[in-house]
Amino acid sequence: MQKQQKRRLLLLAGLGLAFVLAVAGIQAGFARMDRGSYPQKYSEYVEYYAGKYALDPLVLYSVIRTESGFDPGACSGVDARGLMQITEETFQWIKGRIAPNEDIAFEDLYDPETNIRFGSYYLTCCLSRYENDLATAAAAYHSGWGTVDRLLEDGHSQDGQTLASFPYPQMKRYVEKVTRSYARYQELYPPNANPGAAF
């Protein structure tokens, strides 16, 4: 009788272990699939420029994913180019600050490193200007500082420095995509790759 009980207990323990392993395997499979949807492509450049500008690299991945889906050849209807979708006007502004004497042309934004270098700098400026608030900085990255400054003045802010609401549908969708992506990246790639960095 005791042998039968032992066998039953061993069988139940074995089934329990098999169940736990199966669930873990399924969860790992889902995590791999999710990481495929939230990749860390161009990590060499992302990590380098995130470090250079004290950014959380997961924010950079979130913006790149939202802007271009990691397509270095992406070009928008307003001729914004590359991974971080930089317009010519913004390119010229950034170039004047970080590469005034370098032989870099607007066409070079199709190069992943150049694009991430310029986009990282501009994103840093947006974050610095708007109190490191990711949502407000994303709105500025998407719609420009002038638009965000007007919204701050027009009552879309509680503190006068960050946006509390996003009245334009396209801007709102963009901000939601970036902030959702960032939250998902944090879930999929813990712990934070650069915990001391600002957004």
mmCIF file of C-alpha atoms in Angstrom:
data_model
loop_
_atom_site.group_PDB
_atom_site.id
_atom_site.type_symbol
_atom_site.label_atom_id
_atom_site.label_comp_id
_atom_site.label_asym_id
_atom_site.label_seq_id
_atom_site.Cartn_x
_atom_site.Cartn_y
_atom_site.Cartn_z
ATOM 1 C CA MET A 1 0.000 0.000 0.000
ATOM 2 C CA GLN A 2 2.820 2.408 0.875
ATOM 3 C CA LYS A 3 4.586 1.603 -2.395
ATOM 4 C CA GLN A 4 1.440 2.516 -4.341
ATOM 5 C CA GLN A 5 1.148 5.818 -2.480
ATOM 6 C CA LYS A 6 4.816 6.591 -3.139
ATOM 7 C CA ARG A 7 4.342 5.797 -6.821
ATOM 8 C CA ARG A 8 1.271 8.031 -6.953
ATOM 9 C CA LEU A 9 3.120 10.869 -5.231
ATOM 10 C CA LEU A 10 6.093 10.489 -7.581
ATOM 11 C CA LEU A 11 3.748 10.433 -10.565
ATOM 12 C CA LEU A 12 1.945 13.576 -9.352
ATOM 13 C CA ALA A 13 5.255 15.296 -8.634
ATOM 14 C CA GLY A 14 6.476 14.368 -12.123
ATOM 15 C CA LEU A 15 3.275 15.658 -13.727
ATOM 16 C CA GLY A 16 3.504 18.866 -11.702
ATOM 17 C CA LEU A 17 7.094 19.412 -12.789
ATOM 18 C CA ALA A 18 6.200 18.676 -16.408
ATOM 19 C CA PHE A 19 3.367 21.218 -16.195
ATOM 20 C CA VAL A 20 5.644 23.892 -14.710
ATOM 21 C CA LEU A 21 8.265 23.275 -17.414
ATOM 22 C CA ALA A 22 5.614 23.372 -20.143
ATOM 23 C CA VAL A 23 4.251 26.698 -18.872
ATOM 24 C CA ALA A 24 7.785 28.107 -18.633
ATOM 25 C CA GLY A 25 8.483 26.942 -22.174
ATOM 26 C CA ILE A 26 5.310 28.572 -23.463
ATOM 27 C CA GLN A 27 6.125 31.830 -21.652
ATOM 28 C CA ALA A 28 9.663 31.788 -23.062
ATOM 29 C CA GLY A 29 8.220 31.227 -26.523
ATOM 30 C CA PHE A 30 5.875 34.213 -26.127
ATOM 31 C CA ALA A 31 8.754 36.351 -24.845
ATOM 32 C CA ARG A 32 10.818 35.420 -27.932
ATOM 33 C CA MET A 33 7.896 36.324 -30.194
ATOM 34 C CA ASP A 34 7.387 39.625 -28.371
ATOM 35 C CA ARG A 35 11.086 40.414 -28.613
ATOM 36 C CA GLY A 36 10.770 39.834 -32.349
ATOM 37 C CA SER A 37 8.133 42.597 -32.392
ATOM 38 C CA TYR A 38 10.251 44.815 -30.134
ATOM 39 C CA PRO A 39 13.777 44.195 -31.394
ATOM 40 C CA GLN A 40 17.043 45.818 -30.411
ATOM 41 C CA LYS A 41 18.453 46.281 -33.888
ATOM 42 C CA TYR A 42 21.483 48.489 -34.513
ATOM 43 C CA SER A 43 22.365 47.986 -30.857
ATOM 44 C CA GLU A 44 26.022 48.965 -31.381
ATOM 45 C CA TYR A 45 24.976 52.480 -32.452
ATOM 46 C CA VAL A 46 22.012 52.776 -30.108
ATOM 47 C CA GLU A 47 24.069 51.811 -27.050
ATOM 48 C CA TYR A 48 26.968 54.069 -28.044
ATOM 49 C CA TYR A 49 24.890 57.209 -28.660
ATOM 50 C CA ALA A 50 22.610 56.512 -25.712
ATOM 51 C CA GLY A 51 25.751 56.472 -23.562
ATOM 52 C CA LYS A 52 27.143 59.590 -25.216
ATOM 53 C CA TYR A 53 23.965 61.591 -24.590
ATOM 54 C CA ALA A 54 22.952 59.946 -21.270
ATOM 55 C CA LEU A 55 19.776 58.475 -22.750
ATOM 56 C CA ASP A 56 18.006 55.271 -21.842
ATOM 57 C CA PRO A 57 18.666 53.090 -24.924
ATOM 58 C CA LEU A 58 15.168 51.633 -24.582
ATOM 59 C CA VAL A 59 13.771 55.098 -25.363
ATOM 60 C CA LEU A 60 15.834 55.175 -28.549
ATOM 61 C CA TYR A 61 14.595 51.738 -29.571
ATOM 62 C CA SER A 62 11.027 52.889 -28.901
ATOM 63 C CA VAL A 63 11.381 55.976 -31.097
ATOM 64 C CA ILE A 64 13.092 54.044 -33.905
ATOM 65 C CA ARG A 65 10.401 51.356 -33.795
ATOM 66 C CA THR A 66 7.667 54.011 -33.936
ATOM 67 C CA GLU A 67 9.325 56.168 -36.591
ATOM 68 C CA SER A 68 10.527 53.617 -39.115
ATOM 69 C CA GLY A 69 9.999 50.077 -37.829
ATOM 70 C CA PHE A 70 13.816 49.763 -37.978
ATOM 71 C CA ASP A 71 13.892 50.380 -41.756
ATOM 72 C CA PRO A 72 17.005 52.468 -42.522
ATOM 73 C CA GLY A 73 15.643 53.279 -45.990
ATOM 74 C CA ALA A 74 12.352 54.710 -44.703
ATOM 75 C CA CYS A 75 11.234 58.011 -46.212
ATOM 76 C CA SER A 76 8.033 59.824 -45.238
ATOM 77 C CA GLY A 77 5.681 62.007 -47.267
ATOM 78 C CA VAL A 78 7.495 65.090 -45.943
ATOM 79 C CA ASP A 79 10.870 63.570 -46.900
ATOM 80 C CA ALA A 80 11.890 62.670 -43.346
ATOM 81 C CA ARG A 81 14.593 60.045 -43.701
ATOM 82 C CA GLY A 82 16.040 56.959 -42.141
ATOM 83 C CA LEU A 83 15.595 55.118 -38.879
ATOM 84 C CA MET A 84 14.623 58.161 -36.808
ATOM 85 C CA GLN A 85 12.854 60.026 -39.649
ATOM 86 C CA ILE A 86 14.731 63.320 -39.686
ATOM 87 C CA THR A 87 13.647 66.144 -42.012
ATOM 88 C CA GLU A 88 16.155 68.270 -43.905
ATOM 89 C CA GLU A 89 15.435 71.340 -41.777
ATOM 90 C CA THR A 90 16.051 69.386 -38.570
ATOM 91 C CA PHE A 91 19.127 67.752 -40.102
ATOM 92 C CA GLN A 92 20.643 71.168 -40.901
ATOM 93 C CA TRP A 93 19.897 72.413 -37.364
ATOM 94 C CA ILE A 94 21.527 69.354 -35.771
ATOM 95 C CA LYS A 95 24.498 69.436 -38.174
ATOM 96 C CA GLY A 96 25.187 73.040 -37.187
ATOM 97 C CA ARG A 97 25.498 71.925 -33.572
ATOM 98 C CA ILE A 98 27.295 68.581 -33.680
ATOM 99 C CA ALA A 99 28.996 68.365 -37.072
ATOM 100 C CA PRO A 100 29.446 71.855 -38.569
ATOM 101 C CA ASN A 101 32.755 71.022 -40.258
ATOM 102 C CA GLU A 102 31.982 67.444 -41.267
ATOM 103 C CA ASP A 103 31.216 66.448 -44.842
ATOM 104 C CA ILE A 104 27.776 65.014 -44.082
ATOM 105 C CA ALA A 105 24.809 65.521 -46.411
ATOM 106 C CA PHE A 106 21.075 64.998 -45.964
ATOM 107 C CA GLU A 107 21.400 61.816 -48.054
ATOM 108 C CA ASP A 108 23.658 60.354 -45.364
ATOM 109 C CA LEU A 109 20.659 59.973 -43.058
ATOM 110 C CA TYR A 110 20.008 56.636 -44.750
ATOM 111 C CA ASP A 111 23.158 55.422 -43.016
ATOM 112 C CA PRO A 112 22.050 53.869 -39.688
ATOM 113 C CA GLU A 113 24.925 55.249 -37.624
ATOM 114 C CA THR A 114 24.582 58.792 -38.946
ATOM 115 C CA ASN A 115 20.827 58.731 -38.445
ATOM 116 C CA ILE A 116 21.022 57.402 -34.892
ATOM 117 C CA ARG A 117 23.777 59.889 -34.068
ATOM 118 C CA PHE A 118 21.688 62.844 -35.260
ATOM 119 C CA GLY A 119 18.374 61.500 -33.940
ATOM 120 C CA SER A 120 19.837 60.762 -30.513
ATOM 121 C CA TYR A 121 21.124 64.299 -30.208
ATOM 122 C CA TYR A 122 17.784 65.791 -31.228
ATOM 123 C CA LEU A 123 15.837 63.515 -28.886
ATOM 124 C CA THR A 124 18.176 64.546 -26.054
ATOM 125 C CA CYS A 125 17.428 68.194 -26.819
ATOM 126 C CA CYS A 126 13.667 67.494 -26.742
ATOM 127 C CA LEU A 127 13.953 65.716 -23.395
ATOM 128 C CA SER A 128 16.145 68.429 -21.917
ATOM 129 C CA ARG A 129 13.773 71.168 -23.072
ATOM 130 C CA TYR A 130 10.698 69.462 -21.575
ATOM 131 C CA GLU A 131 11.874 68.295 -18.151
ATOM 132 C CA ASN A 132 12.771 64.747 -19.301
ATOM 133 C CA ASP A 133 9.057 64.022 -19.767
ATOM 134 C CA LEU A 134 8.934 61.313 -22.411
ATOM 135 C CA ALA A 135 5.397 62.061 -23.621
ATOM 136 C CA THR A 136 6.069 65.793 -24.092
ATOM 137 C CA ALA A 137 9.470 65.137 -25.662
ATOM 138 C CA ALA A 138 7.887 62.631 -28.071
ATOM 139 C CA ALA A 139 5.274 65.223 -29.034
ATOM 140 C CA ALA A 140 8.085 67.724 -29.682
ATOM 141 C CA TYR A 141 10.111 65.179 -31.671
ATOM 142 C CA HIS A 142 7.055 64.511 -33.814
ATOM 143 C CA SER A 143 5.478 67.968 -34.173
ATOM 144 C CA GLY A 144 8.257 70.427 -33.352
ATOM 145 C CA TRP A 145 9.116 72.646 -30.429
ATOM 146 C CA GLY A 146 7.007 75.540 -31.676
ATOM 147 C CA THR A 147 3.840 73.428 -31.672
ATOM 148 C CA VAL A 148 4.512 72.066 -28.194
ATOM 149 C CA ASP A 149 5.404 75.507 -26.820
ATOM 150 C CA ARG A 150 2.096 76.900 -28.135
ATOM 151 C CA LEU A 151 0.174 74.040 -26.515
ATOM 152 C CA LEU A 152 1.941 74.698 -23.213
ATOM 153 C CA GLU A 153 0.849 78.335 -23.410
ATOM 154 C CA ASP A 154 -2.703 77.452 -24.492
ATOM 155 C CA GLY A 155 -3.670 75.547 -21.358
ATOM 156 C CA HIS A 156 -2.685 71.985 -22.264
ATOM 157 C CA SER A 157 -0.330 71.885 -19.298
ATOM 158 C CA GLN A 158 -0.675 71.885 -15.531
ATOM 159 C CA ASP A 159 2.860 73.023 -14.802
ATOM 160 C CA GLY A 160 3.692 75.093 -17.894
ATOM 161 C CA GLN A 161 6.582 72.762 -18.732
ATOM 162 C CA THR A 162 5.014 69.435 -19.767
ATOM 163 C CA LEU A 163 1.864 68.577 -21.694
ATOM 164 C CA ALA A 164 -1.098 67.121 -19.834
ATOM 165 C CA SER A 165 -3.078 66.492 -23.044
ATOM 166 C CA PHE A 166 -2.393 66.085 -26.742
ATOM 167 C CA PRO A 167 -5.157 67.754 -28.759
ATOM 168 C CA TYR A 168 -4.032 66.729 -32.251
ATOM 169 C CA PRO A 169 -5.003 63.138 -33.209
ATOM 170 C CA GLN A 170 -1.771 62.375 -35.095
ATOM 171 C CA MET A 171 0.369 63.743 -32.266
ATOM 172 C CA LYS A 172 -1.652 61.827 -29.674
ATOM 173 C CA ARG A 173 -1.297 58.553 -31.617
ATOM 174 C CA TYR A 174 2.436 59.091 -31.965
ATOM 175 C CA VAL A 175 2.926 59.826 -28.258
ATOM 176 C CA GLU A 176 0.860 56.765 -27.322
ATOM 177 C CA LYS A 177 2.927 54.547 -29.645
ATOM 178 C CA VAL A 178 6.230 55.749 -28.222
ATOM 179 C CA THR A 179 5.179 55.505 -24.578
ATOM 180 C CA ARG A 180 3.549 52.076 -25.085
ATOM 181 C CA SER A 181 6.649 50.826 -26.891
ATOM 182 C CA TYR A 182 8.856 52.102 -24.092
ATOM 183 C CA ALA A 183 6.733 50.347 -21.459
ATOM 184 C CA ARG A 184 6.884 47.110 -23.451
ATOM 185 C CA TYR A 185 10.651 47.371 -23.963
ATOM 186 C CA GLN A 186 11.059 47.780 -20.206
ATOM 187 C CA GLU A 187 9.007 44.632 -19.617
ATOM 188 C CA LEU A 188 10.873 42.581 -22.220
ATOM 189 C CA TYR A 189 14.407 43.734 -21.428
ATOM 190 C CA PRO A 190 14.772 44.068 -17.642
ATOM 191 C CA PRO A 191 16.622 45.382 -15.841
ATOM 192 C CA ASN A 192 16.966 48.742 -17.502
ATOM 193 C CA ALA A 193 20.094 48.678 -19.648
ATOM 194 C CA ASN A 194 21.224 52.068 -18.347
ATOM 195 C CA PRO A 195 19.462 52.786 -15.029
ATOM 196 C CA GLY A 196 21.351 55.998 -14.355
ATOM 197 C CA ALA A 197 20.409 57.608 -17.655
ATOM 198 C CA ALA A 198 17.736 60.174 -18.240
ATOM 199 C CA PHE A 199 14.995 59.466 -20.726
#
